[in-house]
Amino acid sequence: MAQKPKVDPHVGRLGYLQALVTEFQETESQDAKQQVLANLANFAYDPSNYQYLRQLQVLDLFLDSLSEENETLVKFAIGGLCNLCPDKANKEHILQAGGLSLITNCLSSPDEETVLSAVTTLIYLSSSGAGSHPELTSLPVVQCMLRFSISANTRLRNLAQIFLEDFCSPSLVAEAQSQQAHSALGIPLPKTKLVPQQP
Amino acid sequence: MKELVERFALYGAIEQYNALDEYPAEDFTEVYLIKFVKLQSARVAKKKMDEQSFFGGLLHVCYAPEFETVEETRKKLEERKAYIARATKNKDYYMTKKKLVPEQKGANDSRQDFHPHMPGFCTTSLNTSPENSSPSLPYSCDLPLCYFASQSNFLPGEHMDRASNSCSSGRNHSELSEHCNYSAFSPKVQVNTYKNSLPCSSGQEVITTSESVGRFMPRTTQLQERKRRRNCDHELGMFPETNTGSNEVVIGPKLPGIPTVDLQDDSLNTTANLIRSKLKEVISSVPKAPEGKSEDLHTSHSQKRRRI
């Protein structure tokens, strides 16, 4: 990208992000919400925006959007979280805000991209140096990852394997495997979608 | 395929390539997988080559993370973490430096992973804080506003931000799968135009004058601006006298009119009359005084001389 000259680009950037957040909160159009959330998720890829995103509470916005009925909003929200969670400050904020359960819920989404983003987010959250959150490797999560690790979907399989190999002790995996026969308690069943009748 | 690989090799070393015969694709479309040695090469290649024409067809370039190995994915995630750690560390340093020297403008070291689909088209600017009256705001807003106002498909495939979605590999390998469409031009364009109500409706100040330094104002806007000024001036009656009786609007200062020459005017003949009278004088003075002939001759000579 060409260098932006002379001016401090972050002055305009904060204002723009603020405008996006305001639009998201005020608009009633689902389309507009989706567009704005996608934009914010993209901005979340760039570390130079993180201070602004925290300042504007965009992390909380993402977390809140995980509970939306609209699957697309969920997909973009988890995408945004996945983008910014490798950053230490963002990670702490997410964990302190109780985001872990919301992210784990996304593992049962019917949308492929949502699940992939959720697994990746959990991988990043588990990567912290100082003692990781115990909930990250709770039994239901590990069991879910075990199922994913034999999935036909290559990307899902790869990510699940990384999670199991790098962040789960062998004993934990063994325990999860032995209980595999039982239903995965703690992970909500995917919501059933009503299929519209085709004329 | 050879030409294709050669074209892509411009962006970096290619580790391997092969045709994907079973990849689901449209009719008359051939799909190839290209694996770069470096992830960054794949990123640049995708950015540059997507939607480019190639031997009369159109290329569709997308990432192919499904062809990664576990190790490659792992390395990719590690790289992303390392990058953020580096960028955040630099940012902290920058922020500290900024506090010490508030007037110094820092360089933008952010890495933009999205790119505007349309050239800069800033018609508004946002005043973010009251203290900051810098007119350079619109310029700095250029990039995000462009992206925002552009026709973008907001599918997360374009995010290329999630590690799982991004260029498919870890540290050393990157794979691109490519659709080479040899058929007639059949673009797969997903366009979701976003109603551009955001910047104007959020109550931010709008700067439309040309005083903004370094602000790109597209031609149509300038024309409209001139028209607007023209109409304002017209209303104010800046040109009360118009020679033409029509409603023709005059722009700019009135040029001095070309003076019309009255060809019947006697003043045009002043010089000619002078010469004629002088001639008459000379001719009439010659037969009068033969003694003075030499004189006259002299004078005529001298006159002649004068003429010469």
Coordinates of N, CA and C in Angstrom, one line a residue, chain B residues 44-179:
Chain B
V44 N 0.2 -11.5 -2.4 CA 0.4 -10.5 -3.4 C -0.2 -11.0 -4.8
A45 N 0.1 -12.3 -5.0 CA -0.3 -12.9 -6.3 C -1.8 -12.8 -6.4
K46 N -2.5 -13.2 -5.3 CA -3.9 -13.2 -5.4 C -4.5 -11.7 -5.6
K47 N -3.9 -10.8 -4.9 CA -4.3 -9.4 -5.0 C -4.2 -8.9 -6.4
K48 N -3.1 -9.3 -7.0 CA -2.8 -8.7 -8.3 C -3.4 -9.4 -9.4
M49 N -3.6 -10.7 -9.3 CA -4.0 -11.5 -10.4 C -5.5 -11.8 -10.5
D50 N -6.1 -11.6 -9.3 CA -7.6 -12.0 -9.3 C -8.3 -11.0 -10.3
E51 N -9.2 -11.6 -11.1 CA -10.0 -10.8 -12.0 C -9.1 -10.2 -13.2
Q52 N -8.0 -10.8 -13.4 CA -7.2 -10.3 -14.5 C -7.5 -11.1 -15.7
S53 N -7.3 -10.5 -16.9 CA -7.5 -11.2 -18.1 C -6.3 -12.0 -18.4
F54 N -6.5 -13.1 -19.0 CA -5.4 -14.0 -19.3 C -5.7 -14.8 -20.6
F55 N -5.0 -14.5 -21.7 CA -5.3 -15.1 -23.0 C -6.7 -15.2 -23.3
G56 N -7.3 -14.0 -23.2 CA -8.7 -13.9 -23.6 C -9.7 -14.4 -22.6
G57 N -9.2 -15.0 -21.5 CA -10.2 -15.4 -20.5 C -10.0 -14.6 -19.2
L58 N -10.7 -15.0 -18.2 CA -10.6 -14.2 -16.9 C -10.2 -15.2 -15.8
L59 N -9.2 -14.7 -15.0 CA -8.7 -15.5 -13.9 C -9.5 -15.2 -12.7
H60 N -9.8 -16.3 -12.0 CA -10.3 -16.1 -10.6 C -9.3 -16.8 -9.7
V61 N -8.8 -16.0 -8.8 CA -7.8 -16.5 -7.9 C -8.3 -16.5 -6.5
C62 N -8.2 -17.6 -5.8 CA -8.7 -17.6 -4.4 C -7.7 -18.5 -3.6
Y63 N -7.7 -18.3 -2.3 CA -6.9 -19.1 -1.5 C -7.5 -20.6 -1.4
A64 N -6.6 -21.5 -1.1 CA -7.1 -22.9 -1.0 C -6.5 -23.5 0.3
P65 N -7.1 -23.1 1.4 CA -6.6 -23.7 2.7 C -6.9 -25.1 2.8
E66 N -7.8 -25.6 2.1 CA -8.1 -27.1 2.2 C -7.0 -28.0 1.7
F67 N -6.0 -27.4 1.1 CA -4.9 -28.2 0.6 C -3.7 -28.1 1.5
E68 N -3.9 -27.4 2.6 CA -2.8 -27.3 3.6 C -2.6 -28.6 4.4
T69 N -1.4 -28.8 4.8 CA -1.2 -29.9 5.8 C -1.4 -29.3 7.2
V70 N -1.5 -30.2 8.2 CA -1.7 -29.7 9.6 C -0.5 -28.8 10.0
E71 N 0.7 -29.2 9.6 CA 1.9 -28.5 10.0 C 1.9 -27.1 9.3
E72 N 1.4 -27.1 8.1 CA 1.4 -25.8 7.4 C 0.4 -24.8 8.1
T73 N -0.7 -25.4 8.4 CA -1.7 -24.5 9.1 C -1.2 -24.0 10.5
R74 N -0.5 -24.9 11.2 CA 0.1 -24.6 12.4 C 1.1 -23.4 12.3
K75 N 1.9 -23.6 11.3 CA 2.9 -22.5 11.0 C 2.3 -21.2 10.7
K76 N 1.2 -21.3 9.9 CA 0.5 -20.1 9.5 C 0.0 -19.3 10.7
L77 N -0.6 -20.1 11.7 CA -1.2 -19.5 12.9 C -0.1 -18.8 13.7
E78 N 1.0 -19.6 13.8 CA 2.2 -19.0 14.5 C 2.7 -17.7 14.0
E79 N 2.8 -17.7 12.6 CA 3.2 -16.5 12.0 C 2.3 -15.3 12.3
R80 N 1.0 -15.6 12.3 CA 0.1 -14.5 12.5 C 0.2 -14.0 14.0
K81 N 0.4 -14.9 14.9 CA 0.6 -14.5 16.3 C 1.9 -13.7 16.4
A82 N 2.9 -14.1 15.8 CA 4.2 -13.4 15.8 C 4.1 -12.0 15.2
Y83 N 3.4 -11.9 14.1 CA 3.2 -10.6 13.5 C 2.5 -9.7 14.4
I84 N 1.4 -10.1 15.0 CA 0.7 -9.2 15.9 C 1.5 -8.8 17.1
A85 N 2.3 -9.8 17.6 CA 3.1 -9.4 18.8 C 4.1 -8.3 18.4
R86 N 4.7 -8.5 17.2 CA 5.7 -7.5 16.7 C 5.0 -6.2 16.5
A87 N 3.8 -6.2 15.8 CA 3.1 -4.9 15.5 C 2.7 -4.2 16.7
T88 N 2.2 -5.0 17.7 CA 1.8 -4.4 19.0 C 2.9 -3.8 19.7
K89 N 4.1 -4.5 19.7 CA 5.2 -4.0 20.4 C 5.7 -2.6 19.7
N90 N 5.7 -2.6 18.4 CA 6.1 -1.4 17.7 C 5.1 -0.3 18.0
K91 N 3.9 -0.6 18.1 CA 2.8 0.3 18.4 C 3.0 1.0 19.7
D92 N 3.4 0.1 20.7 CA 3.6 0.7 22.0 C 4.7 1.7 22.0
Y93 N 5.8 1.3 21.2 CA 6.9 2.2 21.1 C 6.5 3.5 20.5
Y94 N 5.7 3.3 19.4 CA 5.3 4.5 18.7 C 4.4 5.4 19.6
M95 N 3.6 4.8 20.4 CA 2.7 5.6 21.2 C 3.5 6.4 22.3
T96 N 4.5 5.7 22.8 CA 5.4 6.4 23.8 C 6.1 7.5 23.1
K97 N 6.6 7.3 21.9 CA 7.3 8.3 21.2 C 6.4 9.5 20.9
K98 N 5.2 9.1 20.6 CA 4.2 10.2 20.2 C 4.0 11.1 21.4
K99 N 3.9 10.5 22.6 CA 3.6 11.4 23.7 C 4.8 12.4 24.0
L100 N 6.0 11.9 23.7 CA 7.1 12.8 23.9 C 7.2 13.9 22.9
V101 N 6.9 13.6 21.7 CA 6.9 14.6 20.6 C 5.6 14.6 20.0
P102 N 4.7 15.4 20.5 CA 3.3 15.4 20.0 C 3.2 16.0 18.6
E103 N 4.1 16.8 18.2 CA 3.9 17.5 16.9 C 4.4 16.7 15.8
Q104 N 5.2 15.7 16.1 CA 5.8 14.9 15.0 C 4.8 14.0 14.5
K105 N 4.7 13.9 13.2 CA 3.7 13.0 12.6 C 4.4 11.7 12.4
G106 N 3.8 10.6 12.9 CA 4.4 9.3 12.8 C 4.0 8.7 11.4
A107 N 4.8 7.8 11.0 CA 4.5 7.0 9.8 C 3.4 6.0 10.0
N108 N 2.7 5.7 9.1 CA 1.6 4.7 9.2 C 2.2 3.4 8.9
D109 N 2.4 2.6 10.0 CA 3.1 1.3 9.7 C 2.1 0.2 9.7
S110 N 0.8 0.5 9.6 CA -0.2 -0.5 9.6 C -0.2 -1.2 8.2
R111 N -0.5 -2.5 8.3 CA -0.5 -3.3 7.1 C -2.0 -3.4 6.7
Q112 N -2.3 -2.8 5.5 CA -3.7 -2.9 5.1 C -3.9 -4.2 4.3
D113 N -4.8 -4.9 4.8 CA -5.1 -6.1 4.0 C -6.3 -6.1 3.2
F114 N -7.0 -5.0 3.3 CA -8.1 -4.8 2.3 C -7.7 -3.7 1.4
H115 N -8.3 -3.7 0.3 CA -7.9 -2.6 -0.7 C -9.2 -2.1 -1.3
P116 N -9.2 -0.8 -1.5 CA -10.4 -0.2 -2.1 C -10.7 -0.7 -3.5
H117 N -11.9 -0.9 -3.7 CA -12.3 -1.3 -5.1 C -12.5 -0.1 -6.0
M118 N -12.6 1.0 -5.4 CA -12.8 2.2 -6.3 C -11.7 3.2 -5.9
P119 N -11.4 4.0 -6.9 CA -10.4 5.0 -6.5 C -11.0 6.0 -5.5
G120 N -10.1 6.8 -5.0 CA -10.5 7.7 -3.9 C -11.7 8.6 -4.4
F121 N -12.7 8.6 -3.6 CA -13.8 9.4 -3.9 C -14.3 10.0 -2.6
C122 N -13.6 11.0 -2.2 CA -14.1 11.6 -0.9 C -14.9 12.8 -1.1
T123 N -16.2 12.7 -0.8 CA -17.0 13.9 -0.9 C -17.3 14.4 0.5
T124 N -17.0 13.7 1.5 CA -17.2 14.2 2.8 C -16.0 13.9 3.7
S125 N -15.9 14.6 4.7 CA -14.8 14.3 5.7 C -15.4 14.4 7.0
L126 N -14.7 13.7 8.0 CA -15.3 13.7 9.3 C -14.4 14.5 10.3
N127 N -15.0 15.3 11.0 CA -14.2 16.0 12.0 C -14.4 15.2 13.3
T128 N -13.3 14.6 13.7 CA -13.5 13.6 14.8 C -13.5 14.3 16.1
S129 N -12.6 15.3 16.3 CA -12.5 15.9 17.6 C -12.5 17.4 17.4
P130 N -13.1 18.1 18.3 CA -13.2 19.6 18.1 C -11.9 20.3 18.1
E131 N -10.9 19.7 18.8 CA -9.7 20.4 18.8 C -8.9 20.3 17.5
N132 N -9.2 19.3 16.8 CA -8.4 19.1 15.6 C -9.1 19.7 14.4
S133 N -8.5 20.8 14.0 CA -9.1 21.4 12.8 C -8.3 21.3 11.6
S134 N -7.5 20.2 11.6 CA -6.6 20.0 10.5 C -7.4 19.7 9.2
P135 N -7.2 20.4 8.2 CA -7.9 20.1 7.0 C -7.5 18.9 6.3
S136 N -6.5 18.2 6.8 CA -6.0 17.1 6.1 C -6.8 15.8 6.5
L137 N -7.8 16.0 7.3 CA -8.6 14.8 7.7 C -9.2 14.1 6.5
P138 N -9.7 14.7 5.5 CA -10.3 14.0 4.4 C -9.3 13.1 3.7
Y139 N -8.1 13.6 3.7 CA -7.0 12.8 3.0 C -6.8 11.5 3.8
S140 N -6.8 11.7 5.1 CA -6.5 10.5 5.9 C -7.6 9.6 5.9
C141 N -8.8 10.1 5.7 CA -10.0 9.3 5.6 C -10.1 8.6 4.3
D142 N -9.2 8.9 3.4 CA -9.4 8.5 2.1 C -9.6 7.0 2.0
L143 N -8.7 6.3 2.6 CA -8.7 4.8 2.4 C -9.9 4.2 3.0
P144 N -10.2 4.4 4.2 CA -11.4 3.7 4.7 C -12.7 4.1 4.1
L145 N -12.8 5.3 3.8 CA -14.1 5.8 3.2 C -14.2 5.2 1.8
C146 N -13.1 5.0 1.1 CA -13.2 4.4 -0.2 C -13.7 3.0 -0.1
Y147 N -13.1 2.3 0.8 CA -13.5 0.9 1.0 C -14.9 0.8 1.4
F148 N -15.3 1.7 2.3 CA -16.6 1.7 2.8 C -17.6 2.0 1.7
A149 N -17.3 3.0 0.9 CA -18.3 3.4 -0.1 C -18.2 2.5 -1.4
S150 N -17.3 1.6 -1.4 CA -17.2 0.8 -2.6 C -18.2 -0.2 -2.7
Q151 N -18.4 -0.8 -3.8 CA -19.3 -1.9 -3.9 C -18.5 -3.1 -3.5
S152 N -18.8 -3.6 -2.3 CA -18.0 -4.7 -1.8 C -19.0 -5.8 -1.5
N153 N -18.5 -7.0 -1.7 CA -19.3 -8.1 -1.3 C -18.8 -8.4 0.1
F154 N -19.8 -8.4 1.1 CA -19.3 -8.5 2.4 C -19.3 -10.0 2.8
L155 N -18.8 -10.8 1.9 CA -18.6 -12.2 2.3 C -17.3 -12.3 3.0
P156 N -17.2 -13.1 4.0 CA -16.0 -13.2 4.8 C -14.9 -13.8 4.0
G157 N -15.2 -14.4 2.9 CA -14.1 -14.9 2.1 C -13.1 -13.8 1.7
E158 N -13.6 -12.6 1.7 CA -12.7 -11.5 1.3 C -12.0 -11.0 2.5
H159 N -12.4 -11.4 3.7 CA -11.7 -11.0 4.9 C -10.2 -11.3 4.8
M160 N -9.9 -12.4 4.3 CA -8.6 -13.0 4.3 C -7.8 -12.7 5.5
D161 N -8.6 -12.7 6.6 CA -8.0 -12.3 7.8 C -7.9 -13.4 8.8
R162 N -8.9 -14.2 8.8 CA -8.8 -15.3 9.7 C -7.7 -16.3 9.2
A163 N -7.0 -16.8 10.1 CA -5.9 -17.6 9.7 C -6.4 -18.8 9.0
S164 N -7.5 -19.3 9.4 CA -8.1 -20.5 8.7 C -8.5 -20.2 7.3
N165 N -8.8 -19.0 7.1 CA -9.3 -18.6 5.8 C -8.2 -18.1 4.9
S166 N -7.1 -17.6 5.5 CA -6.2 -16.9 4.7 C -5.3 -17.8 4.0
C167 N -4.3 -17.3 3.4 CA -3.4 -18.0 2.5 C -3.0 -19.3 3.1
S168 N -3.2 -20.3 2.3 CA -3.2 -21.6 2.9 C -1.8 -22.1 3.2
S169 N -1.1 -21.6 4.1 CA 0.0 -22.4 4.6 C 0.7 -21.7 5.7
G170 N 1.6 -22.4 6.2 CA 2.4 -21.9 7.3 C 3.5 -21.1 6.8
R171 N 4.6 -21.3 7.3 CA 5.7 -20.4 7.1 C 6.2 -20.4 5.7
N172 N 6.3 -21.6 5.1 CA 7.0 -21.7 3.9 C 6.2 -21.9 2.7
H173 N 5.0 -22.4 2.8 CA 4.2 -22.7 1.7 C 2.9 -22.0 1.6
S174 N 2.6 -21.6 0.4 CA 1.3 -21.0 0.2 C 0.6 -21.5 -1.0
E175 N -0.6 -21.8 -0.9 CA -1.3 -22.4 -2.1 C -2.4 -21.5 -2.6
L176 N -2.4 -21.5 -3.9 CA -3.5 -20.7 -4.5 C -4.2 -21.7 -5.4
S177 N -5.5 -21.7 -5.4 CA -6.2 -22.4 -6.4 C -6.8 -21.5 -7.4
E178 N -6.7 -21.8 -8.6 CA -7.0 -20.8 -9.6 C -8.0 -21.3 -10.6
H179 N -8.9 -20.5 -10.9 CA -9.9 -20.9 -12.0 C -9.5 -20.1 -13.2

